[in-house]
């Protein structure tokens, strides 16, 4: 069920970067968010995510943790350490689900943590909440 505040709303003013090294996961996120008209971009790894952020700062990043070379934890650390990107909303989407991983994610700066397999309603609720916070900050 789509939250009431999301119905009949165009989110094309907001950009979302989905980061995952598994193409099927990116496709799933794209499908889940397609009806809201977000400006959605994808990246297949940590370095590609950092490059994408440098090219165009997104409003929200949906970030996997387990990726080769630069993992999601390191991506968050780098983004939070840079004043130009420190305020980007970040939602972790990960198969890691231990209490330690979740606490670590929040402690380094994640705004939400969703475990895989992704439940569509939970993802939509988190994304729309984060976008509301971005919108409130713009006012």
Short mmCIF file of N, CA and C in Angstrom, two decimals:
data_model
loop_
_atom_site.label_atom_id
_atom_site.label_comp_id
_atom_site.label_asym_id
_atom_site.label_seq_id
_atom_site.Cartn_x
_atom_site.Cartn_y
_atom_site.Cartn_z
N UNK A 1 0.84 -1.18 0.00
CA UNK A 1 0.00 0.00 0.00
C UNK A 1 0.89 1.25 0.00
N UNK A 2 0.62 2.16 -0.91
CA UNK A 2 1.38 3.40 -1.01
C UNK A 2 0.91 4.37 0.06
N UNK A 3 1.84 5.01 0.77
CA UNK A 3 1.43 5.99 1.78
C UNK A 3 0.56 7.08 1.15
N UNK A 4 -0.39 7.56 1.93
CA UNK A 4 -1.33 8.57 1.42
C UNK A 4 -0.62 9.82 0.91
N UNK A 5 0.45 10.24 1.59
CA UNK A 5 1.11 11.48 1.18
C UNK A 5 1.85 11.32 -0.14
N UNK A 6 1.97 10.10 -0.65
CA UNK A 6 2.68 9.88 -1.91
C UNK A 6 1.74 9.79 -3.11
N UNK A 7 0.46 9.62 -2.84
CA UNK A 7 -0.47 9.43 -3.94
C UNK A 7 -0.61 10.72 -4.74
N UNK A 8 -0.69 10.54 -6.05
CA UNK A 8 -0.89 11.66 -6.97
C UNK A 8 0.17 12.75 -6.79
N UNK A 9 1.39 12.36 -6.60
CA UNK A 9 2.47 13.30 -6.39
C UNK A 9 3.57 13.03 -7.39
N UNK A 10 4.13 14.08 -7.94
CA UNK A 10 5.24 13.97 -8.88
C UNK A 10 6.53 14.30 -8.15
N UNK A 11 7.46 13.36 -8.13
CA UNK A 11 8.72 13.55 -7.41
C UNK A 11 9.88 13.81 -8.37
N UNK A 12 9.59 14.30 -9.57
CA UNK A 12 10.64 14.49 -10.56
C UNK A 12 11.64 15.58 -10.19
N UNK A 13 11.35 16.38 -9.18
CA UNK A 13 12.30 17.40 -8.71
C UNK A 13 13.38 16.81 -7.81
N UNK A 14 13.27 15.52 -7.49
CA UNK A 14 14.20 14.89 -6.56
C UNK A 14 15.01 13.80 -7.26
N UNK A 15 16.29 13.77 -6.94
CA UNK A 15 17.17 12.77 -7.55
C UNK A 15 17.56 11.70 -6.54
N UNK A 16 17.57 10.46 -7.02
CA UNK A 16 17.93 9.31 -6.20
C UNK A 16 19.03 8.55 -6.92
N UNK A 17 20.06 8.19 -6.16
CA UNK A 17 21.14 7.36 -6.69
C UNK A 17 21.06 6.00 -6.00
N UNK A 18 20.85 4.95 -6.79
CA UNK A 18 20.81 3.59 -6.26
C UNK A 18 22.15 2.93 -6.55
N UNK A 19 22.76 2.35 -5.51
CA UNK A 19 24.10 1.77 -5.65
C UNK A 19 24.07 0.32 -5.20
N UNK A 20 24.43 -0.57 -6.12
CA UNK A 20 24.49 -2.00 -5.81
C UNK A 20 25.33 -2.68 -6.89
N UNK A 21 26.14 -3.64 -6.51
CA UNK A 21 26.97 -4.33 -7.49
C UNK A 21 26.23 -5.47 -8.18
N UNK A 22 25.00 -5.72 -7.80
CA UNK A 22 24.19 -6.78 -8.43
C UNK A 22 23.11 -6.11 -9.29
N UNK A 23 23.21 -6.25 -10.62
CA UNK A 23 22.28 -5.58 -11.53
C UNK A 23 20.80 -5.86 -11.22
N UNK A 24 20.49 -7.09 -10.82
CA UNK A 24 19.10 -7.43 -10.53
C UNK A 24 18.56 -6.59 -9.37
N UNK A 25 19.38 -6.31 -8.37
CA UNK A 25 18.94 -5.46 -7.25
C UNK A 25 18.66 -4.04 -7.72
N UNK A 26 19.49 -3.53 -8.62
CA UNK A 26 19.25 -2.18 -9.16
C UNK A 26 17.95 -2.15 -9.96
N UNK A 27 17.72 -3.20 -10.72
CA UNK A 27 16.48 -3.29 -11.51
C UNK A 27 15.26 -3.31 -10.59
N UNK A 28 15.35 -4.05 -9.51
CA UNK A 28 14.26 -4.13 -8.54
C UNK A 28 13.95 -2.75 -7.94
N UNK A 29 14.98 -2.03 -7.54
CA UNK A 29 14.79 -0.69 -6.97
C UNK A 29 14.18 0.24 -8.03
N UNK A 30 14.69 0.17 -9.25
CA UNK A 30 14.14 1.00 -10.32
C UNK A 30 12.65 0.73 -10.51
N UNK A 31 12.30 -0.54 -10.52
CA UNK A 31 10.88 -0.91 -10.71
C UNK A 31 10.02 -0.39 -9.56
N UNK A 32 10.52 -0.53 -8.34
CA UNK A 32 9.76 -0.08 -7.17
C UNK A 32 9.52 1.44 -7.18
N UNK A 33 10.49 2.18 -7.66
CA UNK A 33 10.40 3.64 -7.59
C UNK A 33 9.90 4.30 -8.88
N UNK A 34 9.75 3.53 -9.94
CA UNK A 34 9.43 4.10 -11.25
C UNK A 34 8.14 4.90 -11.28
N UNK A 35 7.15 4.51 -10.53
CA UNK A 35 5.86 5.20 -10.62
C UNK A 35 5.85 6.59 -9.98
N UNK A 36 6.94 6.93 -9.29
CA UNK A 36 7.00 8.24 -8.63
C UNK A 36 7.78 9.29 -9.41
N UNK A 37 8.35 8.90 -10.53
CA UNK A 37 9.07 9.81 -11.42
C UNK A 37 10.31 10.47 -10.81
N UNK A 38 10.94 9.80 -9.86
CA UNK A 38 12.21 10.32 -9.35
C UNK A 38 13.21 10.36 -10.51
N UNK A 39 14.16 11.27 -10.43
CA UNK A 39 15.29 11.23 -11.36
C UNK A 39 16.25 10.20 -10.77
N UNK A 40 16.16 9.00 -11.27
CA UNK A 40 16.89 7.87 -10.71
C UNK A 40 18.11 7.55 -11.55
N UNK A 41 19.25 7.49 -10.89
CA UNK A 41 20.50 7.06 -11.52
C UNK A 41 20.99 5.84 -10.75
N UNK A 42 21.86 5.07 -11.38
CA UNK A 42 22.40 3.89 -10.72
C UNK A 42 23.92 3.89 -10.80
N UNK A 43 24.50 3.18 -9.85
CA UNK A 43 25.94 2.95 -9.84
C UNK A 43 26.16 1.52 -9.39
N UNK A 44 27.20 0.88 -9.93
CA UNK A 44 27.41 -0.54 -9.64
C UNK A 44 28.53 -0.80 -8.65
N UNK A 45 29.01 0.23 -7.99
CA UNK A 45 30.06 0.04 -7.00
C UNK A 45 30.35 1.31 -6.25
N UNK A 46 31.20 1.20 -5.24
CA UNK A 46 31.50 2.34 -4.39
C UNK A 46 32.16 3.49 -5.12
N UNK A 47 33.19 3.19 -5.92
CA UNK A 47 33.87 4.27 -6.64
C UNK A 47 32.94 4.91 -7.66
N UNK A 48 32.16 4.10 -8.35
CA UNK A 48 31.21 4.65 -9.31
C UNK A 48 30.18 5.54 -8.60
N UNK A 49 29.79 5.16 -7.39
CA UNK A 49 28.85 5.99 -6.61
C UNK A 49 29.48 7.33 -6.26
N UNK A 50 30.71 7.30 -5.79
CA UNK A 50 31.40 8.56 -5.45
C UNK A 50 31.57 9.45 -6.68
N UNK A 51 31.88 8.85 -7.82
CA UNK A 51 32.00 9.61 -9.07
C UNK A 51 30.65 10.20 -9.47
N UNK A 52 29.58 9.43 -9.32
CA UNK A 52 28.24 9.91 -9.67
C UNK A 52 27.83 11.08 -8.77
N UNK A 53 28.16 10.99 -7.49
CA UNK A 53 27.84 12.07 -6.55
C UNK A 53 28.63 13.33 -6.92
N UNK A 54 29.88 13.16 -7.30
CA UNK A 54 30.71 14.30 -7.70
C UNK A 54 30.17 14.97 -8.95
N UNK A 55 29.62 14.17 -9.87
CA UNK A 55 29.07 14.71 -11.11
C UNK A 55 27.76 15.44 -10.89
N UNK A 56 26.90 14.89 -10.04
CA UNK A 56 25.60 15.50 -9.73
C UNK A 56 25.16 15.01 -8.36
N UNK A 57 25.10 15.92 -7.41
CA UNK A 57 24.74 15.56 -6.04
C UNK A 57 23.27 15.13 -5.98
N UNK A 58 23.02 13.90 -5.54
CA UNK A 58 21.63 13.44 -5.42
C UNK A 58 21.00 13.91 -4.11
N UNK A 59 19.69 13.84 -4.05
CA UNK A 59 18.98 14.14 -2.81
C UNK A 59 19.03 12.95 -1.86
N UNK A 60 19.08 11.75 -2.43
CA UNK A 60 19.02 10.52 -1.65
C UNK A 60 19.87 9.45 -2.31
N UNK A 61 20.59 8.68 -1.47
CA UNK A 61 21.34 7.54 -1.97
C UNK A 61 20.79 6.27 -1.31
N UNK A 62 20.49 5.28 -2.13
CA UNK A 62 20.11 3.95 -1.66
C UNK A 62 21.35 3.09 -1.86
N UNK A 63 21.96 2.66 -0.77
CA UNK A 63 23.32 2.15 -0.82
C UNK A 63 23.46 0.73 -0.27
N UNK A 64 23.98 -0.15 -1.11
CA UNK A 64 24.35 -1.49 -0.66
C UNK A 64 25.65 -1.37 0.13
N UNK A 65 25.88 -2.30 1.03
CA UNK A 65 27.12 -2.28 1.83
C UNK A 65 28.19 -3.19 1.27
N UNK A 66 27.80 -4.38 0.84
CA UNK A 66 28.78 -5.38 0.41
C UNK A 66 29.08 -5.23 -1.08
N UNK A 67 30.15 -4.49 -1.37
CA UNK A 67 30.57 -4.29 -2.75
C UNK A 67 32.09 -4.43 -2.79
N UNK A 68 32.63 -4.84 -3.93
CA UNK A 68 34.08 -4.98 -4.04
C UNK A 68 34.77 -3.61 -4.02
N UNK A 69 36.03 -3.62 -3.67
CA UNK A 69 36.89 -2.44 -3.63
C UNK A 69 36.47 -1.45 -2.55
N UNK A 70 35.50 -0.61 -2.82
CA UNK A 70 35.03 0.36 -1.83
C UNK A 70 33.64 -0.07 -1.39
N UNK A 71 33.52 -0.50 -0.13
CA UNK A 71 32.21 -0.95 0.35
C UNK A 71 31.34 0.24 0.76
N UNK A 72 30.10 -0.06 1.06
CA UNK A 72 29.15 0.99 1.40
C UNK A 72 29.51 1.77 2.66
N UNK A 73 30.10 1.10 3.65
CA UNK A 73 30.53 1.80 4.86
C UNK A 73 31.54 2.90 4.51
N UNK A 74 32.49 2.56 3.64
CA UNK A 74 33.51 3.54 3.25
C UNK A 74 32.91 4.67 2.41
N UNK A 75 31.95 4.35 1.57
CA UNK A 75 31.26 5.39 0.80
C UNK A 75 30.61 6.39 1.75
N UNK A 76 29.92 5.89 2.77
CA UNK A 76 29.28 6.78 3.74
C UNK A 76 30.33 7.63 4.45
N UNK A 77 31.41 7.02 4.91
CA UNK A 77 32.47 7.77 5.59
C UNK A 77 32.98 8.92 4.73
N UNK A 78 33.24 8.63 3.47
CA UNK A 78 33.78 9.66 2.57
C UNK A 78 32.76 10.77 2.32
N UNK A 79 31.52 10.40 2.12
CA UNK A 79 30.49 11.41 1.87
C UNK A 79 30.28 12.29 3.10
N UNK A 80 30.26 11.69 4.27
CA UNK A 80 30.04 12.45 5.51
C UNK A 80 31.24 13.33 5.86
N UNK A 81 32.44 12.96 5.40
CA UNK A 81 33.66 13.73 5.69
C UNK A 81 33.80 14.97 4.81
N UNK A 82 33.03 15.04 3.74
CA UNK A 82 33.11 16.15 2.79
C UNK A 82 31.92 17.08 3.01
N UNK A 83 32.20 18.34 3.31
CA UNK A 83 31.13 19.30 3.59
C UNK A 83 30.14 19.42 2.42
N UNK A 84 30.60 19.21 1.20
CA UNK A 84 29.73 19.34 0.03
C UNK A 84 28.72 18.20 -0.09
N UNK A 85 29.01 17.07 0.56
CA UNK A 85 28.13 15.91 0.43
C UNK A 85 27.62 15.39 1.78
N UNK A 86 28.01 16.02 2.85
CA UNK A 86 27.68 15.53 4.19
C UNK A 86 26.18 15.49 4.48
N UNK A 87 25.41 16.30 3.77
CA UNK A 87 23.97 16.38 4.07
C UNK A 87 23.10 15.48 3.18
N UNK A 88 23.70 14.69 2.30
CA UNK A 88 22.91 13.80 1.45
C UNK A 88 22.26 12.73 2.32
N UNK A 89 20.99 12.50 2.11
CA UNK A 89 20.27 11.45 2.84
C UNK A 89 20.73 10.10 2.30
N UNK A 90 21.02 9.15 3.20
CA UNK A 90 21.52 7.84 2.80
C UNK A 90 20.70 6.75 3.48
N UNK A 91 20.14 5.86 2.66
CA UNK A 91 19.43 4.69 3.16
C UNK A 91 20.24 3.46 2.73
N UNK A 92 20.65 2.69 3.71
CA UNK A 92 21.37 1.45 3.43
C UNK A 92 20.36 0.37 3.06
N UNK A 93 20.66 -0.37 1.98
CA UNK A 93 19.89 -1.54 1.58
C UNK A 93 20.89 -2.69 1.57
N UNK A 94 20.80 -3.58 2.54
CA UNK A 94 21.85 -4.59 2.66
C UNK A 94 21.35 -5.94 3.16
N UNK A 95 22.03 -6.99 2.72
CA UNK A 95 21.78 -8.32 3.26
C UNK A 95 22.43 -8.48 4.63
N UNK A 96 23.36 -7.59 4.97
CA UNK A 96 23.93 -7.61 6.31
C UNK A 96 22.82 -7.21 7.28
N UNK A 97 22.61 -8.02 8.30
CA UNK A 97 21.49 -7.70 9.19
C UNK A 97 21.81 -7.94 10.65
N UNK A 98 23.08 -8.05 10.98
CA UNK A 98 23.43 -8.23 12.39
C UNK A 98 23.26 -6.89 13.11
N UNK A 99 23.06 -6.98 14.39
CA UNK A 99 22.92 -5.77 15.20
C UNK A 99 24.16 -4.89 15.05
N UNK A 100 25.34 -5.50 15.01
CA UNK A 100 26.59 -4.74 14.86
C UNK A 100 26.63 -3.97 13.55
N UNK A 101 26.20 -4.61 12.44
CA UNK A 101 26.19 -3.94 11.14
C UNK A 101 25.21 -2.78 11.12
N UNK A 102 24.05 -2.98 11.71
CA UNK A 102 23.03 -1.93 11.73
C UNK A 102 23.51 -0.75 12.58
N UNK A 103 24.05 -1.04 13.75
CA UNK A 103 24.56 0.03 14.62
C UNK A 103 25.71 0.76 13.92
N UNK A 104 26.61 0.01 13.29
CA UNK A 104 27.73 0.63 12.57
C UNK A 104 27.21 1.55 11.47
N UNK A 105 26.21 1.09 10.72
CA UNK A 105 25.64 1.91 9.65
C UNK A 105 25.12 3.24 10.16
N UNK A 106 24.36 3.18 11.23
CA UNK A 106 23.83 4.43 11.80
C UNK A 106 24.94 5.28 12.41
N UNK A 107 25.91 4.65 13.05
CA UNK A 107 26.95 5.41 13.73
C UNK A 107 27.85 6.18 12.77
N UNK A 108 27.99 5.68 11.54
CA UNK A 108 28.82 6.41 10.58
C UNK A 108 28.02 7.38 9.73
N UNK A 109 26.68 7.40 9.91
CA UNK A 109 25.91 8.45 9.26
C UNK A 109 24.76 8.04 8.37
N UNK A 110 24.39 6.76 8.34
CA UNK A 110 23.21 6.37 7.54
C UNK A 110 21.95 6.96 8.18
N UNK A 111 20.99 7.29 7.35
CA UNK A 111 19.73 7.84 7.84
C UNK A 111 18.67 6.76 8.05
N UNK A 112 18.83 5.62 7.39
CA UNK A 112 17.94 4.49 7.59
C UNK A 112 18.68 3.23 7.14
N UNK A 113 18.18 2.08 7.56
CA UNK A 113 18.81 0.81 7.26
C UNK A 113 17.71 -0.19 6.96
N UNK A 114 17.69 -0.69 5.72
CA UNK A 114 16.70 -1.66 5.30
C UNK A 114 17.43 -2.94 4.92
N UNK A 115 16.99 -4.05 5.50
CA UNK A 115 17.64 -5.32 5.20
C UNK A 115 16.99 -5.98 3.98
N UNK A 116 17.81 -6.72 3.25
CA UNK A 116 17.34 -7.50 2.11
C UNK A 116 16.91 -8.87 2.61
N UNK A 117 15.94 -9.51 1.98
CA UNK A 117 15.25 -9.05 0.79
C UNK A 117 14.39 -7.82 1.11
N UNK A 118 14.32 -6.95 0.14
CA UNK A 118 13.63 -5.67 0.32
C UNK A 118 12.12 -5.87 0.26
N UNK A 119 11.45 -5.32 1.23
CA UNK A 119 9.98 -5.29 1.23
C UNK A 119 9.58 -3.95 0.61
N UNK A 120 8.84 -4.01 -0.47
CA UNK A 120 8.52 -2.82 -1.24
C UNK A 120 7.94 -1.70 -0.38
N UNK A 121 6.97 -2.02 0.47
CA UNK A 121 6.33 -0.98 1.28
C UNK A 121 7.32 -0.31 2.23
N UNK A 122 8.23 -1.08 2.77
CA UNK A 122 9.24 -0.51 3.68
C UNK A 122 10.18 0.41 2.91
N UNK A 123 10.61 -0.02 1.73
CA UNK A 123 11.48 0.83 0.91
C UNK A 123 10.76 2.12 0.54
N UNK A 124 9.55 2.01 0.05
CA UNK A 124 8.80 3.20 -0.36
C UNK A 124 8.59 4.15 0.82
N UNK A 125 8.25 3.60 1.96
CA UNK A 125 8.04 4.44 3.14
C UNK A 125 9.31 5.18 3.52
N UNK A 126 10.43 4.48 3.51
CA UNK A 126 11.70 5.11 3.85
C UNK A 126 12.08 6.18 2.83
N UNK A 127 11.99 5.85 1.56
CA UNK A 127 12.36 6.80 0.51
C UNK A 127 11.50 8.05 0.61
N UNK A 128 10.21 7.88 0.74
CA UNK A 128 9.32 9.04 0.78
C UNK A 128 9.52 9.87 2.05
N UNK A 129 9.83 9.23 3.15
CA UNK A 129 10.15 9.97 4.38
C UNK A 129 11.42 10.78 4.20
N UNK A 130 12.44 10.16 3.62
CA UNK A 130 13.70 10.88 3.41
C UNK A 130 13.50 12.06 2.45
N UNK A 131 12.70 11.86 1.42
CA UNK A 131 12.43 12.95 0.47
C UNK A 131 11.65 14.07 1.14
N UNK A 132 10.74 13.74 2.04
CA UNK A 132 10.03 14.79 2.80
C UNK A 132 11.02 15.61 3.62
N UNK A 133 12.01 14.96 4.19
CA UNK A 133 13.02 15.68 4.97
C UNK A 133 13.87 16.58 4.06
N UNK A 134 14.20 16.11 2.87
CA UNK A 134 14.93 16.93 1.90
C UNK A 134 14.09 18.14 1.53
N UNK A 135 12.82 17.90 1.26
CA UNK A 135 11.90 18.98 0.87
C UNK A 135 11.76 20.01 1.99
N UNK A 136 11.67 19.57 3.22
CA UNK A 136 11.54 20.48 4.36
C UNK A 136 12.80 21.34 4.49
N UNK A 137 13.95 20.75 4.24
CA UNK A 137 15.22 21.48 4.33
C UNK A 137 15.34 22.54 3.24
N UNK A 138 14.69 22.31 2.11
CA UNK A 138 14.74 23.27 0.98
C UNK A 138 13.93 24.52 1.26
N UNK A 139 12.95 24.41 2.14
CA UNK A 139 12.04 25.55 2.39
C UNK A 139 12.67 26.60 3.26
#
